[in-house]
mmCIF file of C-alpha atoms and ligand atoms in Angstrom:
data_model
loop_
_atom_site.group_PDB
_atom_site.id
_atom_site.type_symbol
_atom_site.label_atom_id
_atom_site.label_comp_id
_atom_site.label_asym_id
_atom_site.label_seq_id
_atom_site.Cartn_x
_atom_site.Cartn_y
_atom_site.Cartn_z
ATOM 1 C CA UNK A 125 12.186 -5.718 12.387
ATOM 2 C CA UNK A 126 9.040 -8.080 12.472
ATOM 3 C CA UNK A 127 7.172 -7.772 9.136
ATOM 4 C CA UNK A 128 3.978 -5.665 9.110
ATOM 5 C CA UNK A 129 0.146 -6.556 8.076
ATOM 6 C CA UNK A 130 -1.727 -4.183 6.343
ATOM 7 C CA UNK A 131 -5.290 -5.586 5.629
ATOM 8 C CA UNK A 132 -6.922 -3.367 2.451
ATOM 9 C CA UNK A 133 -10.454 -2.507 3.295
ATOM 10 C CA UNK A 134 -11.838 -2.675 -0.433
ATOM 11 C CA UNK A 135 -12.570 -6.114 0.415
ATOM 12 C CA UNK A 136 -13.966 -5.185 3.247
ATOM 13 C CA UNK A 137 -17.959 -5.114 4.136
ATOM 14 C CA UNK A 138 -19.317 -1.105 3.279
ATOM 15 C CA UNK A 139 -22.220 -1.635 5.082
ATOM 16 C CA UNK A 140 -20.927 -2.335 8.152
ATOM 17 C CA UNK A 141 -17.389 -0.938 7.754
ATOM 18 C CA UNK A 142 -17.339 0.288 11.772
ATOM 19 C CA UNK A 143 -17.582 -3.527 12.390
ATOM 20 C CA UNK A 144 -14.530 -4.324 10.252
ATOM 21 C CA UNK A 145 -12.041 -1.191 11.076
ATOM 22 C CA UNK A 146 -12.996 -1.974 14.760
ATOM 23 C CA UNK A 147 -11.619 -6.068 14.173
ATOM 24 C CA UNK A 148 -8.671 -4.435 11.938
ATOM 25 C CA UNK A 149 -7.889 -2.281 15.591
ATOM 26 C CA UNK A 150 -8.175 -5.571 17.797
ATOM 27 C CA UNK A 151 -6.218 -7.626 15.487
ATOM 28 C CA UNK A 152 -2.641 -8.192 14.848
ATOM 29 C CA UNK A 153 -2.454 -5.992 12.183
ATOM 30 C CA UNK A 154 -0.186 -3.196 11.946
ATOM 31 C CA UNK A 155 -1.672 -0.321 9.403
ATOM 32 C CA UNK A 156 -4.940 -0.014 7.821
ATOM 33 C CA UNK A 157 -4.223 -0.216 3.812
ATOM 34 C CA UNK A 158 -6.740 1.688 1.922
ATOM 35 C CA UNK A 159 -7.152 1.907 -1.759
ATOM 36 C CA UNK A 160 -8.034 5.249 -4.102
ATOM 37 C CA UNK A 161 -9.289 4.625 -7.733
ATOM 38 C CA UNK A 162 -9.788 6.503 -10.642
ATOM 39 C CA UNK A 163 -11.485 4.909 -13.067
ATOM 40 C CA UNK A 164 -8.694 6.203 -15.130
ATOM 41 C CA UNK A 165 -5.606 4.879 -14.042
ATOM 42 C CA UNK A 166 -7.242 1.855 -13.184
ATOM 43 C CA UNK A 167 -10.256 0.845 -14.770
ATOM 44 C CA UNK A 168 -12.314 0.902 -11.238
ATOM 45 C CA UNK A 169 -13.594 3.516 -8.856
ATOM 46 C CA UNK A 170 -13.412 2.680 -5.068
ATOM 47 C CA UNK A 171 -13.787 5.674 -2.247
ATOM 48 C CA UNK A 172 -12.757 9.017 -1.602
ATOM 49 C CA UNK A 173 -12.374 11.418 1.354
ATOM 50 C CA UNK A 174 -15.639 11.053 3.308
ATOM 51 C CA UNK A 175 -15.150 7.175 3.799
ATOM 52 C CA UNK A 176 -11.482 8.053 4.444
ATOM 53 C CA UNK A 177 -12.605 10.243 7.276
ATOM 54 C CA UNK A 178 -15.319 8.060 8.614
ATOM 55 C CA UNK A 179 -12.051 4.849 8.761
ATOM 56 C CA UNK A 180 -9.475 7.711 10.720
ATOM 57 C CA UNK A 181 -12.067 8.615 13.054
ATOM 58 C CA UNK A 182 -12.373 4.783 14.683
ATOM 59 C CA UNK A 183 -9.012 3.267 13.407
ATOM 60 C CA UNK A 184 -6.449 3.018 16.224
ATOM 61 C CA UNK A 185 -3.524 2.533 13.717
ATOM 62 C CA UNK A 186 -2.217 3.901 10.545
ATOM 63 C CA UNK A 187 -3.806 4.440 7.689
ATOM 64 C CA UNK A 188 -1.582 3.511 4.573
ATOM 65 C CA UNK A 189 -3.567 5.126 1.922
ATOM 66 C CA UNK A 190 -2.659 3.731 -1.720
ATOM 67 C CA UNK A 191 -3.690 6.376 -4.235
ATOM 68 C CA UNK A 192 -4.506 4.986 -8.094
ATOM 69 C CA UNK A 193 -5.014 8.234 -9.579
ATOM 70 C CA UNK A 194 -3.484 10.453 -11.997
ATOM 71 C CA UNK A 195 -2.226 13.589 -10.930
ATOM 72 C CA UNK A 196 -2.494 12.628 -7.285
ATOM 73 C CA UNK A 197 -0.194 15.651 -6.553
ATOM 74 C CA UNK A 198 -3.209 17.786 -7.004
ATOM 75 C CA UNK A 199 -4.729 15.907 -3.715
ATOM 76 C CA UNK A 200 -2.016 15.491 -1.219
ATOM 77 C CA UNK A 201 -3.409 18.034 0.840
ATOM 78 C CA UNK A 202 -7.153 16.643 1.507
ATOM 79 C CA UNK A 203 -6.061 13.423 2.026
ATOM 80 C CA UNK A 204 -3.635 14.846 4.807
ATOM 81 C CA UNK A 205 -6.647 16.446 6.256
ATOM 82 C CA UNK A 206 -8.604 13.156 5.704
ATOM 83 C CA UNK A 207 -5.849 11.241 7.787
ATOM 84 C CA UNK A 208 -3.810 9.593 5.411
ATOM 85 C CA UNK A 209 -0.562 8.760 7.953
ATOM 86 C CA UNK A 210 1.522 6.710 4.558
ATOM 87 C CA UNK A 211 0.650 7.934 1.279
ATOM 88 C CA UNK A 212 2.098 6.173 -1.915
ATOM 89 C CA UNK A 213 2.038 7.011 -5.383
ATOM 90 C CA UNK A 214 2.174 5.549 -8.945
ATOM 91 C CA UNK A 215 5.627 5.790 -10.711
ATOM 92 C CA UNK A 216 3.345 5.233 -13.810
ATOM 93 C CA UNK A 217 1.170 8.622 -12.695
ATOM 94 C CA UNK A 218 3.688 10.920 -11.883
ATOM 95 C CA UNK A 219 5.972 12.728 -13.876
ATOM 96 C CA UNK A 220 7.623 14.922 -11.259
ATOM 97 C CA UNK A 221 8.209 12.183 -8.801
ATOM 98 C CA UNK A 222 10.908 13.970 -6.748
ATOM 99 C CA UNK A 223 8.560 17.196 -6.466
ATOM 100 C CA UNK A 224 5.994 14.719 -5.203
ATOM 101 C CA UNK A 225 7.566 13.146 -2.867
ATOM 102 C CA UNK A 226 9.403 15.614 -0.829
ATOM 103 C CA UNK A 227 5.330 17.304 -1.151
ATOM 104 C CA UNK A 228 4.047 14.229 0.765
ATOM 105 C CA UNK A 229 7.112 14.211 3.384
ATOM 106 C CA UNK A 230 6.150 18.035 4.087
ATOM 107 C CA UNK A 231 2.895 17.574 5.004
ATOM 108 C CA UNK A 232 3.700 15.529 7.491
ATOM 109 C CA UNK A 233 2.919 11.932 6.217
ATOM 110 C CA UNK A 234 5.518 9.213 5.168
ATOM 111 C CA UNK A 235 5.961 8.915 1.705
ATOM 112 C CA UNK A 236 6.365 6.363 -1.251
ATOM 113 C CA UNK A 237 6.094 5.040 -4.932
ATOM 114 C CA UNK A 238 4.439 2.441 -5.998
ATOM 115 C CA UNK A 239 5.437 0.435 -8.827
ATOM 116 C CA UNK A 240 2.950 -1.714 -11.547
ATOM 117 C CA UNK A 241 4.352 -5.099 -12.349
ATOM 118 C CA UNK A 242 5.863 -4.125 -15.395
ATOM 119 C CA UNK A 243 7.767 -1.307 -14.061
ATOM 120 C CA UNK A 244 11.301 -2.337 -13.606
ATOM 121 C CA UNK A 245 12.922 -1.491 -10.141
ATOM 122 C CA UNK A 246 15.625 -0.248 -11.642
ATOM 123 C CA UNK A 247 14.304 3.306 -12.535
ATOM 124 C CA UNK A 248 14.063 4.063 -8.672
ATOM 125 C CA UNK A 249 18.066 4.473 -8.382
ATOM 126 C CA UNK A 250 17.845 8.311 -8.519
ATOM 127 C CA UNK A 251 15.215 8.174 -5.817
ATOM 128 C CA UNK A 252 15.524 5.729 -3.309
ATOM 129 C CA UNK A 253 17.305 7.380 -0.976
ATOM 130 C CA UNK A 254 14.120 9.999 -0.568
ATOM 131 C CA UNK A 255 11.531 7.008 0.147
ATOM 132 C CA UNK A 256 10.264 5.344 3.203
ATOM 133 C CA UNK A 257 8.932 2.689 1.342
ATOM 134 C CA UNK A 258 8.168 1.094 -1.942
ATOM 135 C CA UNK A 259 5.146 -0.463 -2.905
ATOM 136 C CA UNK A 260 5.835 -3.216 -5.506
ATOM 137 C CA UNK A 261 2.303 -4.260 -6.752
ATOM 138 C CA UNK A 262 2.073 -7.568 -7.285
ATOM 139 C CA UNK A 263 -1.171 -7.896 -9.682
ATOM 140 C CA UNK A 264 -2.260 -5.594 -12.289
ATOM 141 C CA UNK A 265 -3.907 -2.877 -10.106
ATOM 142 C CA UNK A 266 -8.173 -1.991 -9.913
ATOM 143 C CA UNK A 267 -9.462 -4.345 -8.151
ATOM 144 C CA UNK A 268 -8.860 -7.271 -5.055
ATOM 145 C CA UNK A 269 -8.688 -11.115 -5.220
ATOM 146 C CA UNK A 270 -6.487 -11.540 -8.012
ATOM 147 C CA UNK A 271 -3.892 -13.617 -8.725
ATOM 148 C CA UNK A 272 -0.316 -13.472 -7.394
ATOM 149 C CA UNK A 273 2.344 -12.509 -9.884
ATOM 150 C CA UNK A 274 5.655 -14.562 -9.854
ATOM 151 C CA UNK A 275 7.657 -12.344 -11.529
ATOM 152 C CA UNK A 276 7.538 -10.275 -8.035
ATOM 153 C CA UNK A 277 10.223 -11.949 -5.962
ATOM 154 C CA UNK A 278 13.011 -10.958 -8.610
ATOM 155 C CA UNK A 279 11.578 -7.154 -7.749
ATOM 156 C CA UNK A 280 12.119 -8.004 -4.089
ATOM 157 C CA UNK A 281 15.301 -9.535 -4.025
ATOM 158 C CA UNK A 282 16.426 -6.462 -6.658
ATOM 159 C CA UNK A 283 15.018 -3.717 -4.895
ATOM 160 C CA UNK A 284 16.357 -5.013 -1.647
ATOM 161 C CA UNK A 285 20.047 -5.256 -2.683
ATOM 162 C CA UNK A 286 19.294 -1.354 -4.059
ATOM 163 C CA UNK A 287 18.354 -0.340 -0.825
ATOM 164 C CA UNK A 288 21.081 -1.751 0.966
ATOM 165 C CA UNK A 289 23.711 -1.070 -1.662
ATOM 166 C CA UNK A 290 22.387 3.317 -1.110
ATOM 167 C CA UNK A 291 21.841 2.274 2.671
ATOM 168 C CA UNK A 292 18.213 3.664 1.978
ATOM 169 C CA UNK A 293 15.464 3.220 4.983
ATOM 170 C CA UNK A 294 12.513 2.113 2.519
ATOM 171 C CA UNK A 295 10.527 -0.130 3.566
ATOM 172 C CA UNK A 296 9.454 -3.038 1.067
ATOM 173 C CA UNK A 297 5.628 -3.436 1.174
ATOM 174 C CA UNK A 298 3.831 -5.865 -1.464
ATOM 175 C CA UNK A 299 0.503 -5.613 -2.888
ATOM 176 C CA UNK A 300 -1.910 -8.206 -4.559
ATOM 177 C CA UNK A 301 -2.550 -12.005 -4.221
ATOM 178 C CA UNK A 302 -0.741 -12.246 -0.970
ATOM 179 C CA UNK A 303 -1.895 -15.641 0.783
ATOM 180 C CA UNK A 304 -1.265 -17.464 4.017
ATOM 181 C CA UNK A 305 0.909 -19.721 1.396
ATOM 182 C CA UNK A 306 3.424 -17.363 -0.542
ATOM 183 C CA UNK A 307 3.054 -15.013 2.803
ATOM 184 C CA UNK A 308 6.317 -16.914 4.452
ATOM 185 C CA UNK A 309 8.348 -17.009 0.921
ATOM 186 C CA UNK A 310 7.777 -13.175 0.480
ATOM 187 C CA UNK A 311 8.917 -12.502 4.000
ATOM 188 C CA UNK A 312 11.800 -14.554 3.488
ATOM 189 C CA UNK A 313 12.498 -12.832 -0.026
ATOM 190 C CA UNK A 314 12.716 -9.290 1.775
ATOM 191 C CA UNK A 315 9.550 -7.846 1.866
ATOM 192 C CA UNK A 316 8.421 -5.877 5.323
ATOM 193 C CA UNK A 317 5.166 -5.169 4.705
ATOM 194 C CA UNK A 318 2.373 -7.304 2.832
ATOM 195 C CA UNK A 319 -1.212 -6.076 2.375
ATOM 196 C CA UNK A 320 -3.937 -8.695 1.937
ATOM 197 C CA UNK A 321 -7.592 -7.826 1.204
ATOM 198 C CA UNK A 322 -9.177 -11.235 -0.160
ATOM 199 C CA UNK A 323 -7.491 -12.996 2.053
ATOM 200 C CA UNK A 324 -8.094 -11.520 5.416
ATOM 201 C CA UNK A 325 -11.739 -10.427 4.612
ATOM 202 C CA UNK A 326 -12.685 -13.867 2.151
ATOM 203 C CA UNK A 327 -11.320 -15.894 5.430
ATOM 204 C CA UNK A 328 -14.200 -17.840 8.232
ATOM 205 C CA UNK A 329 -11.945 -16.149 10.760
ATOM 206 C CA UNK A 330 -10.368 -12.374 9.642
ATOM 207 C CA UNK A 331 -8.488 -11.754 13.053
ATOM 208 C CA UNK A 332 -7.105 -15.339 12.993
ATOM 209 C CA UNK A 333 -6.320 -14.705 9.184
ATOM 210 C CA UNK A 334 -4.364 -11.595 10.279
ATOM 211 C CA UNK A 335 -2.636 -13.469 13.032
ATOM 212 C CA UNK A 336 -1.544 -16.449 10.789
ATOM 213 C CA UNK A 337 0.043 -13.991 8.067
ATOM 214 C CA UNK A 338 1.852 -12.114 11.259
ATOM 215 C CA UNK A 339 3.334 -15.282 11.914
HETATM 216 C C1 DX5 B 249 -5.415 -3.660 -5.968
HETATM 217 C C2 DX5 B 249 -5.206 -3.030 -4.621
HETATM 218 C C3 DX5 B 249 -4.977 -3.988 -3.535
HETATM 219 C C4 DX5 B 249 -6.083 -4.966 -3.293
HETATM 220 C C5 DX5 B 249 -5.416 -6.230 -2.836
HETATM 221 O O1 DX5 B 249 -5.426 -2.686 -6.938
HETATM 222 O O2 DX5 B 249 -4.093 -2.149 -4.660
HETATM 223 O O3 DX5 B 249 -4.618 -3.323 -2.313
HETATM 224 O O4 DX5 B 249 -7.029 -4.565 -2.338
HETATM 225 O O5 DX5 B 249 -6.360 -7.210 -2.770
HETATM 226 P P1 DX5 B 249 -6.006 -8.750 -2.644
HETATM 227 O O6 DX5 B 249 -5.194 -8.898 -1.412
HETATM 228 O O7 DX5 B 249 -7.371 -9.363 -2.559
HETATM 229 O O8 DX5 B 249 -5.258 -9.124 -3.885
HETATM 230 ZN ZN1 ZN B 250 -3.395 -1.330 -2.669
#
């Protein structure tokens, strides 16, 4: 498989957000990544359901919708109705991750877990099997342009030999920092899907950005 592009739209323009889900449609891009916050799991707010409604209702792909909350089990259901296609959750917000999951998966939307950077793969073992795809964050999460955090291509290369060792179908997707630079060495590492939100929308060119980290 081809790796995926999933541009996150909290770096994207609010007051003209038709203008940039419409380039995300025409672009190379394969899902629309859209982050949920808090202001208690992470220390910022972003958007809720009506802005996730407005994006489904002219998006042409996907939406991937990354939820920072706590207790996000006690939302899966509106953000089905808002469109959510992919949601993922926090390892660090959910206690009954199983419960959660399998939730998610019978609604109707694909499911995964998302891990903070100092969450050791490891502790998926007992679930991996369940997921279609991990989200290994690579910044401390709450807020775009940050920098890239090393540490993540150990996660990648672990996580990947889990996955193949308990012939699990999870995808890898990684989140934070990604650049037209490290892009290439985090493909090569194992990843199959990398989100980018400075980088696509802080670009001259965002549809040329998206085509360059497509490769
Ligand atoms: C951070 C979010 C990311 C963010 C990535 O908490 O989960 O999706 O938008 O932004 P960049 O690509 O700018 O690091
Ligand atoms: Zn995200």
């Amino acid at each position: 498989m081809t790796h995926l592009i999933a541009p996150s739209l909290l770096s994207a323009d609010f007051g003209n957000l038709q203008k940039d889900v419409e380039m995300v449609n025409q672009s190379n891009a394969d899902w629309f990544h859209l982050d949920v916050m808090d202001g208690v799991f992470v220390p910022n707010i972003s958007f809720g359901f009506p802005i996730i409604k407005f994006i489904k209702k002219y998006a042409s792909k996907p939406l991937d919708v990354h939820l920072m909350i706590v207790q996000p089990e006690r939302y899966f259901e509106e953000f089905k109705k808002a469109g959510a296609d992919i949601l993922t959750i926090h390892y660090e917000a959910s206690t009954h991750l199983h419960r959660s999951i399998h939730a998610i998966k019978e609604l109707g939307m694909k499911a995964g877990v998302v891990l903070n950077p100092h969450t050791p793969v490891s502790l998926l073992e007992d679930i991996i099997t369940d997921l279609d795809l991990v989200l290994l964050m690579s910044v401390n999460p709450g807020y775009g342009g940050q920098k890239f955090i090393e540490n993540t291509y150990k996660k990648i290369s672990l996580l990947k030999e889990m996955i193949l060792q308990k012939n699990s179908k999870s995808l890898i997707e990684i989140d934070g920092g990604v650049t037209l630079k490290n892009a290439p060495k985090l493909i090569a590492a194992g990843a199959d899907v990398l989100v980018a939100g400075n980088t696509v929308f802080g670009s001259d060119n965002p549809t040329e950005t998206i085509a360059r980290l497509k490769g």
